[in-house]
Tab-separated table of C-alpha atoms and ligand atoms in Angstrom:
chain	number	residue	atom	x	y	z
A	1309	UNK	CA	-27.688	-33.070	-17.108
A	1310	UNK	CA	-25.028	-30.896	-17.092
A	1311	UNK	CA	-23.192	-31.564	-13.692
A	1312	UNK	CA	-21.295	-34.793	-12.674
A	1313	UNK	CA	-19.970	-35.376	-9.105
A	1314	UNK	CA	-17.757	-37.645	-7.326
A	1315	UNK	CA	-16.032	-38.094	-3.826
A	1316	UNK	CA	-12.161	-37.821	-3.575
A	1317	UNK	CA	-10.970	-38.835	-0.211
A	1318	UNK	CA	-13.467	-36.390	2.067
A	1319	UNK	CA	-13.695	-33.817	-0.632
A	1320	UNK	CA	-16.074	-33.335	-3.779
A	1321	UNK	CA	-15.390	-32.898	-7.253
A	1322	UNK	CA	-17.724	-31.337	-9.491
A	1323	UNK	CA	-17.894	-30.613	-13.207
A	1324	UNK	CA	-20.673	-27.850	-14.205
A	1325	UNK	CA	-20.796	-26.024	-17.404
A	1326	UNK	CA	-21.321	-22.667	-16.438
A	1327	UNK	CA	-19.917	-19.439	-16.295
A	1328	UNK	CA	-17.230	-18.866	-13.563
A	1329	UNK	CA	-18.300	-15.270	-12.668
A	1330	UNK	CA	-21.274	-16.773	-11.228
A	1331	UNK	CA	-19.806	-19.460	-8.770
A	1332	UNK	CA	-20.902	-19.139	-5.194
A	1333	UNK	CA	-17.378	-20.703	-4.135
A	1334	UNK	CA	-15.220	-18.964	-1.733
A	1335	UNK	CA	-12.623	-18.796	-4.262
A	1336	UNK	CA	-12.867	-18.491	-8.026
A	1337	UNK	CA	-9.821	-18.971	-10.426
A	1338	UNK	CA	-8.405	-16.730	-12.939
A	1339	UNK	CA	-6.826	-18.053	-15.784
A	1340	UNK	CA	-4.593	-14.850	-15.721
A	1341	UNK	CA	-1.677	-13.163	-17.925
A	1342	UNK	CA	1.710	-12.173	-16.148
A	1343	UNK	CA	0.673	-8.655	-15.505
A	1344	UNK	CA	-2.554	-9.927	-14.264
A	1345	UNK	CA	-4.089	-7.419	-16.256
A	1346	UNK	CA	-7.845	-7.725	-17.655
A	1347	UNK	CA	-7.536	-9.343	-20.929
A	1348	UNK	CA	-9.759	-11.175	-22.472
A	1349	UNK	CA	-11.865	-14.750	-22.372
A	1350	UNK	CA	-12.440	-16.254	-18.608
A	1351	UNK	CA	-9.847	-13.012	-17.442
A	1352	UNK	CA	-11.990	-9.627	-19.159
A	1353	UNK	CA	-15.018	-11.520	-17.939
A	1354	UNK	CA	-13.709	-11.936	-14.004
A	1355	UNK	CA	-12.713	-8.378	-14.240
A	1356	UNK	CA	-15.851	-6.647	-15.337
A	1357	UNK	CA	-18.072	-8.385	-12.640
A	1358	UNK	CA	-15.762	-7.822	-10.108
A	1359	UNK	CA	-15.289	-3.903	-11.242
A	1360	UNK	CA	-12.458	-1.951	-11.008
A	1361	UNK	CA	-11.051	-2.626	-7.410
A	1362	UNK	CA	-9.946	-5.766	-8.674
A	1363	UNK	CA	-7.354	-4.377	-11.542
A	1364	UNK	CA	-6.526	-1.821	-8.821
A	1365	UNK	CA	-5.357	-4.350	-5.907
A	1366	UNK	CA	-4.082	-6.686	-8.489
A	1367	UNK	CA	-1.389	-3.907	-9.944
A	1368	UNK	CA	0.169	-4.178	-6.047
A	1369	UNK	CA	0.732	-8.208	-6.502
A	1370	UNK	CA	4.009	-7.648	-8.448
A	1371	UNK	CA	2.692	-10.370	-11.287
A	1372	UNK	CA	2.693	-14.090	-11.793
A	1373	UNK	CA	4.926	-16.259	-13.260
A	1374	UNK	CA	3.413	-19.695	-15.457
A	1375	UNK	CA	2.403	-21.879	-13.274
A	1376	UNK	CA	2.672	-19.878	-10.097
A	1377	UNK	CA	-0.946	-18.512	-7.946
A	1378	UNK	CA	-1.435	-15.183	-5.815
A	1379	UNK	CA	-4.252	-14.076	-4.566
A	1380	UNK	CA	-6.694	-11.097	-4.239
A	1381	UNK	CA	-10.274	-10.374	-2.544
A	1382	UNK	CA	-12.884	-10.553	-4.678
A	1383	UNK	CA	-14.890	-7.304	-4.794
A	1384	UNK	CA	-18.598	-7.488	-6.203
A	1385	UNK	CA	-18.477	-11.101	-7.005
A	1386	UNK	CA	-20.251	-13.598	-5.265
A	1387	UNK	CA	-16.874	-15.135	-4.626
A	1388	UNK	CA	-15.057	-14.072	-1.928
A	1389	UNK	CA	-11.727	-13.950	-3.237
A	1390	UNK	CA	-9.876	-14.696	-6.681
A	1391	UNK	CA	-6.969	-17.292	-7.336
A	1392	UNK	CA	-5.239	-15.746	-10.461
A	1393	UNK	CA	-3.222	-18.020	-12.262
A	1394	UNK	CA	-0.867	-17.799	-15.157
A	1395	UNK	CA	-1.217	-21.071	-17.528
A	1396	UNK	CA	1.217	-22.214	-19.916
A	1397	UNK	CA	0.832	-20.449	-23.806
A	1398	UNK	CA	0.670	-23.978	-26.002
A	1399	UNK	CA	3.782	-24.589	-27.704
A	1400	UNK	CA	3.865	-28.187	-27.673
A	1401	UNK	CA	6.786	-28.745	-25.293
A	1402	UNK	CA	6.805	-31.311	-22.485
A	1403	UNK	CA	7.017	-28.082	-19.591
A	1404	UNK	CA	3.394	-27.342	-20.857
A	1405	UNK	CA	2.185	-30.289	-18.959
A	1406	UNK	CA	4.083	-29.545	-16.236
A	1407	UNK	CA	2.941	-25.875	-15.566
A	1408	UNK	CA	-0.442	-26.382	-16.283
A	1409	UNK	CA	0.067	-28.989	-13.603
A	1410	UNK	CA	1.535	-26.338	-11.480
A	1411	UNK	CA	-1.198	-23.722	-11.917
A	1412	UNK	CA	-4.015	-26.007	-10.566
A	1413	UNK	CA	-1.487	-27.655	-7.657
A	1414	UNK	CA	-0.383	-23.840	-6.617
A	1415	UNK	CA	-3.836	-22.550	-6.703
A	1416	UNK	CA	-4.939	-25.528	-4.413
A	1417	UNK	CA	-2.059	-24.787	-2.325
A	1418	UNK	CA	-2.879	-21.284	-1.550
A	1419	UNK	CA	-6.567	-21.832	-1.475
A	1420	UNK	CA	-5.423	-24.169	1.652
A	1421	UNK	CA	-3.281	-21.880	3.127
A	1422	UNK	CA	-5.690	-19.474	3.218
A	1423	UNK	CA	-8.642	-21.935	4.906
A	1424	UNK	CA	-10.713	-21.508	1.720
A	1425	UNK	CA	-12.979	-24.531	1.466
A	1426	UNK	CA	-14.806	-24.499	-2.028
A	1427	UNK	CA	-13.210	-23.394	-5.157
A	1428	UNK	CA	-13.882	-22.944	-9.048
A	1429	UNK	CA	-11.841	-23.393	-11.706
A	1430	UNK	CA	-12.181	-22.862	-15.140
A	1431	UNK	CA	-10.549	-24.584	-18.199
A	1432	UNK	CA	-6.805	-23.113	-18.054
A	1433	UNK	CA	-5.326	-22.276	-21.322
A	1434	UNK	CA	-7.793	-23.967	-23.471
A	1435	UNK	CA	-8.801	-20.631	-24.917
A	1436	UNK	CA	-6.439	-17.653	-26.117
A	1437	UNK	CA	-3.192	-20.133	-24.559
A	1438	UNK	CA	-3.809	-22.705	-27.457
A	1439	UNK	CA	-3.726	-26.225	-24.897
A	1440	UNK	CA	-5.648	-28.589	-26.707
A	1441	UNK	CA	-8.690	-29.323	-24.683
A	1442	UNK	CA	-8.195	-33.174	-23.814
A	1443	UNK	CA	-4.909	-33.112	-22.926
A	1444	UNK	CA	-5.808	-30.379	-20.928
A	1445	UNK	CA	-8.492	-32.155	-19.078
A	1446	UNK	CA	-6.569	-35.269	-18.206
A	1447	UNK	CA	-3.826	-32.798	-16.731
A	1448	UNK	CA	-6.112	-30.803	-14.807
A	1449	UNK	CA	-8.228	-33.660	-13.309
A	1450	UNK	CA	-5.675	-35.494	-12.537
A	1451	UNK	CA	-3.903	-33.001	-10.782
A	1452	UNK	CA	-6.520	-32.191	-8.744
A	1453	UNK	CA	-7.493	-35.723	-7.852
A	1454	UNK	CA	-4.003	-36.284	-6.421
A	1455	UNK	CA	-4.033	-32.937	-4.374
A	1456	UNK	CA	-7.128	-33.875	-2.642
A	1457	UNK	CA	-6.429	-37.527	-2.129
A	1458	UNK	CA	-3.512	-36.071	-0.321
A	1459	UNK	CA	-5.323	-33.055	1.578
A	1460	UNK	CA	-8.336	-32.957	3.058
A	1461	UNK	CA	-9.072	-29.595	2.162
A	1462	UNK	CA	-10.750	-27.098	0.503
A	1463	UNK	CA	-14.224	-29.394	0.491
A	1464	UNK	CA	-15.677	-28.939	-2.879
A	1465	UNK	CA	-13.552	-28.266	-6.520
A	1466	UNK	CA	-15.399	-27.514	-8.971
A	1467	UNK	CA	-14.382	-27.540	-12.792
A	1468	UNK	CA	-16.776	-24.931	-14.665
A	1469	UNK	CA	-16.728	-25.252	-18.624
A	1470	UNK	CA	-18.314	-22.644	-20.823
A	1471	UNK	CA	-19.100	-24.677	-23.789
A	1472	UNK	CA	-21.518	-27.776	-24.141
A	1473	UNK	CA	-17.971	-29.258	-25.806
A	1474	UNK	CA	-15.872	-28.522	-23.129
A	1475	UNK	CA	-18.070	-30.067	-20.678
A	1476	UNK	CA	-18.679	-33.178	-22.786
A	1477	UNK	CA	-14.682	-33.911	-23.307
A	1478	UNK	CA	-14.370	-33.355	-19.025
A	1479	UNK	CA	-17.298	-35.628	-18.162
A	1480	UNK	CA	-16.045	-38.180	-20.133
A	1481	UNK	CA	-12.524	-37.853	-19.041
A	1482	UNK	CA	-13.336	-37.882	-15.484
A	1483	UNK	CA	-15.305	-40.974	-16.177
A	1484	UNK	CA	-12.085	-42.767	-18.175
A	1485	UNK	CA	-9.825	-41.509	-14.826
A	1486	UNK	CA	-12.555	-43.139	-12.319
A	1487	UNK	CA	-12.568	-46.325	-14.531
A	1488	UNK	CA	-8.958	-46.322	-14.326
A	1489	UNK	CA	-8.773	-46.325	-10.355
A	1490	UNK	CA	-12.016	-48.756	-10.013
A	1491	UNK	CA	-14.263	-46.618	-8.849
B	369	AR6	N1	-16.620	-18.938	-17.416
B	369	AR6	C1	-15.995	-20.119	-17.577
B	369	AR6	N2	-15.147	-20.384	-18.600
B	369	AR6	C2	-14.959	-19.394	-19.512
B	369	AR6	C3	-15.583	-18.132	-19.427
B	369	AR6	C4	-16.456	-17.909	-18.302
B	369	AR6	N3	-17.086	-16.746	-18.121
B	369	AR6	N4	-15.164	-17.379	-20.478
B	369	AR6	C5	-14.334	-18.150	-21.210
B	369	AR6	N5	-14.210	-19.378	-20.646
B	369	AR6	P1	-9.145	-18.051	-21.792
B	369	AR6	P2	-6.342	-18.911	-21.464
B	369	AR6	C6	-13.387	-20.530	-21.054
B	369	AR6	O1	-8.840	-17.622	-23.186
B	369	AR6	O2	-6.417	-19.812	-22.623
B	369	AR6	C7	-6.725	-13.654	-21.304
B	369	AR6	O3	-6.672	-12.547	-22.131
B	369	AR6	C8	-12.897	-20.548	-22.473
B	369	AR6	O4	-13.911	-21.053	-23.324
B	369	AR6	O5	-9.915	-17.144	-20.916
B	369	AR6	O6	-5.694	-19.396	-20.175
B	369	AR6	C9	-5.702	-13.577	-20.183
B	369	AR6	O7	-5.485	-12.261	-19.796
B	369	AR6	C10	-11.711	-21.510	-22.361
B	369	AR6	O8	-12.181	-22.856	-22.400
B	369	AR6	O9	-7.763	-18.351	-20.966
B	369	AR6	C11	-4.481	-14.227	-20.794
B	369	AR6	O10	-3.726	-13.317	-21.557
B	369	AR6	C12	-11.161	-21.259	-20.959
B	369	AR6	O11	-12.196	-20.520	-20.292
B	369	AR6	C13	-5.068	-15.277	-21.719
B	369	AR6	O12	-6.353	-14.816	-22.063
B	369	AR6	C14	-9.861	-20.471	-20.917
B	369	AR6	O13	-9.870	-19.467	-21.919
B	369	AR6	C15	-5.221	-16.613	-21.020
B	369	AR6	O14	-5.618	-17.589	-21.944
């Protein structure tokens, strides 16, 4: 099956492989460029279901920096609004960690401030950015894991991986994380 859950203080954590477009979440998140422009991968894809409004509002958001998170509505998706985010481009450098950190902690941060209670993210960087997917994982999961065991909101996170790969490498991770903390 390709879905694993588990509790994190009084929030869920899912993994799904899927395709973020399609998320019923209030939120969805873009793994974005600085201009928050279209692009490509998880970015083009966002873009085109959401239609044109999207690139229109998002041109008024004066960019994002790596590792920072704003925020737009989200037009003809199911999701009511998107997180964009700008992830680090792999280089191989210890700050990689720590703004791919940053990109999941901001985007939890604003999807709190703004009372949004479910959320989506996809893989950050693992595609045109070069992050090797593992490392990636572990950073993103346990990133997450800490922000919720800390807040009790939004409800539900949910990690959505395009590939059968990508969702084998989280599941497995998540499992070696929950091992770790004994439960
Ligand atoms: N749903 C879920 N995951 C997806 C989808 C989808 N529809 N499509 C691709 N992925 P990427 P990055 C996975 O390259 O590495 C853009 O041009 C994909 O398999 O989208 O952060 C931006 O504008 C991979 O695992 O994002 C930036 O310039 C993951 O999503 C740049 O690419 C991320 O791949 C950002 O590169």
């Amino acid at each position: 099956m390709s879905q694993a859950s588990f509790k994190v203080g009084t929030s869920l954590l899912e993994i799904v492989r899927g395709d973020i477009t399609q998320q019923d979440t209030e939120a969805i998140v873009n793994a974005a460029n600085k201009r928050l422009a279209p692009g490509g991968g998880v970015a083009g894809a966002i873009h085109r279901a959401a239609g044109p409004e999207l690139w229109d509002e998002c041109q008024n958001l004066d960019g994002c920096e790596t590792g920072e998170a704003k925020i737009s509505a989200g037009y003809r998706l199911k999701a009511r609004h998107v997180v964009h985010t700008v992830g680090p481009v792999y280089n191989n450098t210890p700050q990689n960690a720590v703004d791919l950190e940053n990109c999941y902690l901001n985007s939890l941060r604003l999807a709190k401030e703004n009372g949004i209670r479910s959320i989506a993210f996809p893989a950050i960087s693992t595609g045109i950015f070069g992050y090797p997917l593992q490392e990636a994982a572990e950073i993103s999961l346990r990133a997450v894991i800490n922000f919720l065991q800390q807040n009790s909101s939004p409800d539900l996170v949910r990690f959505v991986l395009f590939g059968a790969n990508d969702f084998q490498v989280y599941e497995e991770t998540l499992q070696k994380i929950r091992d770790e903390k004994g439960n």
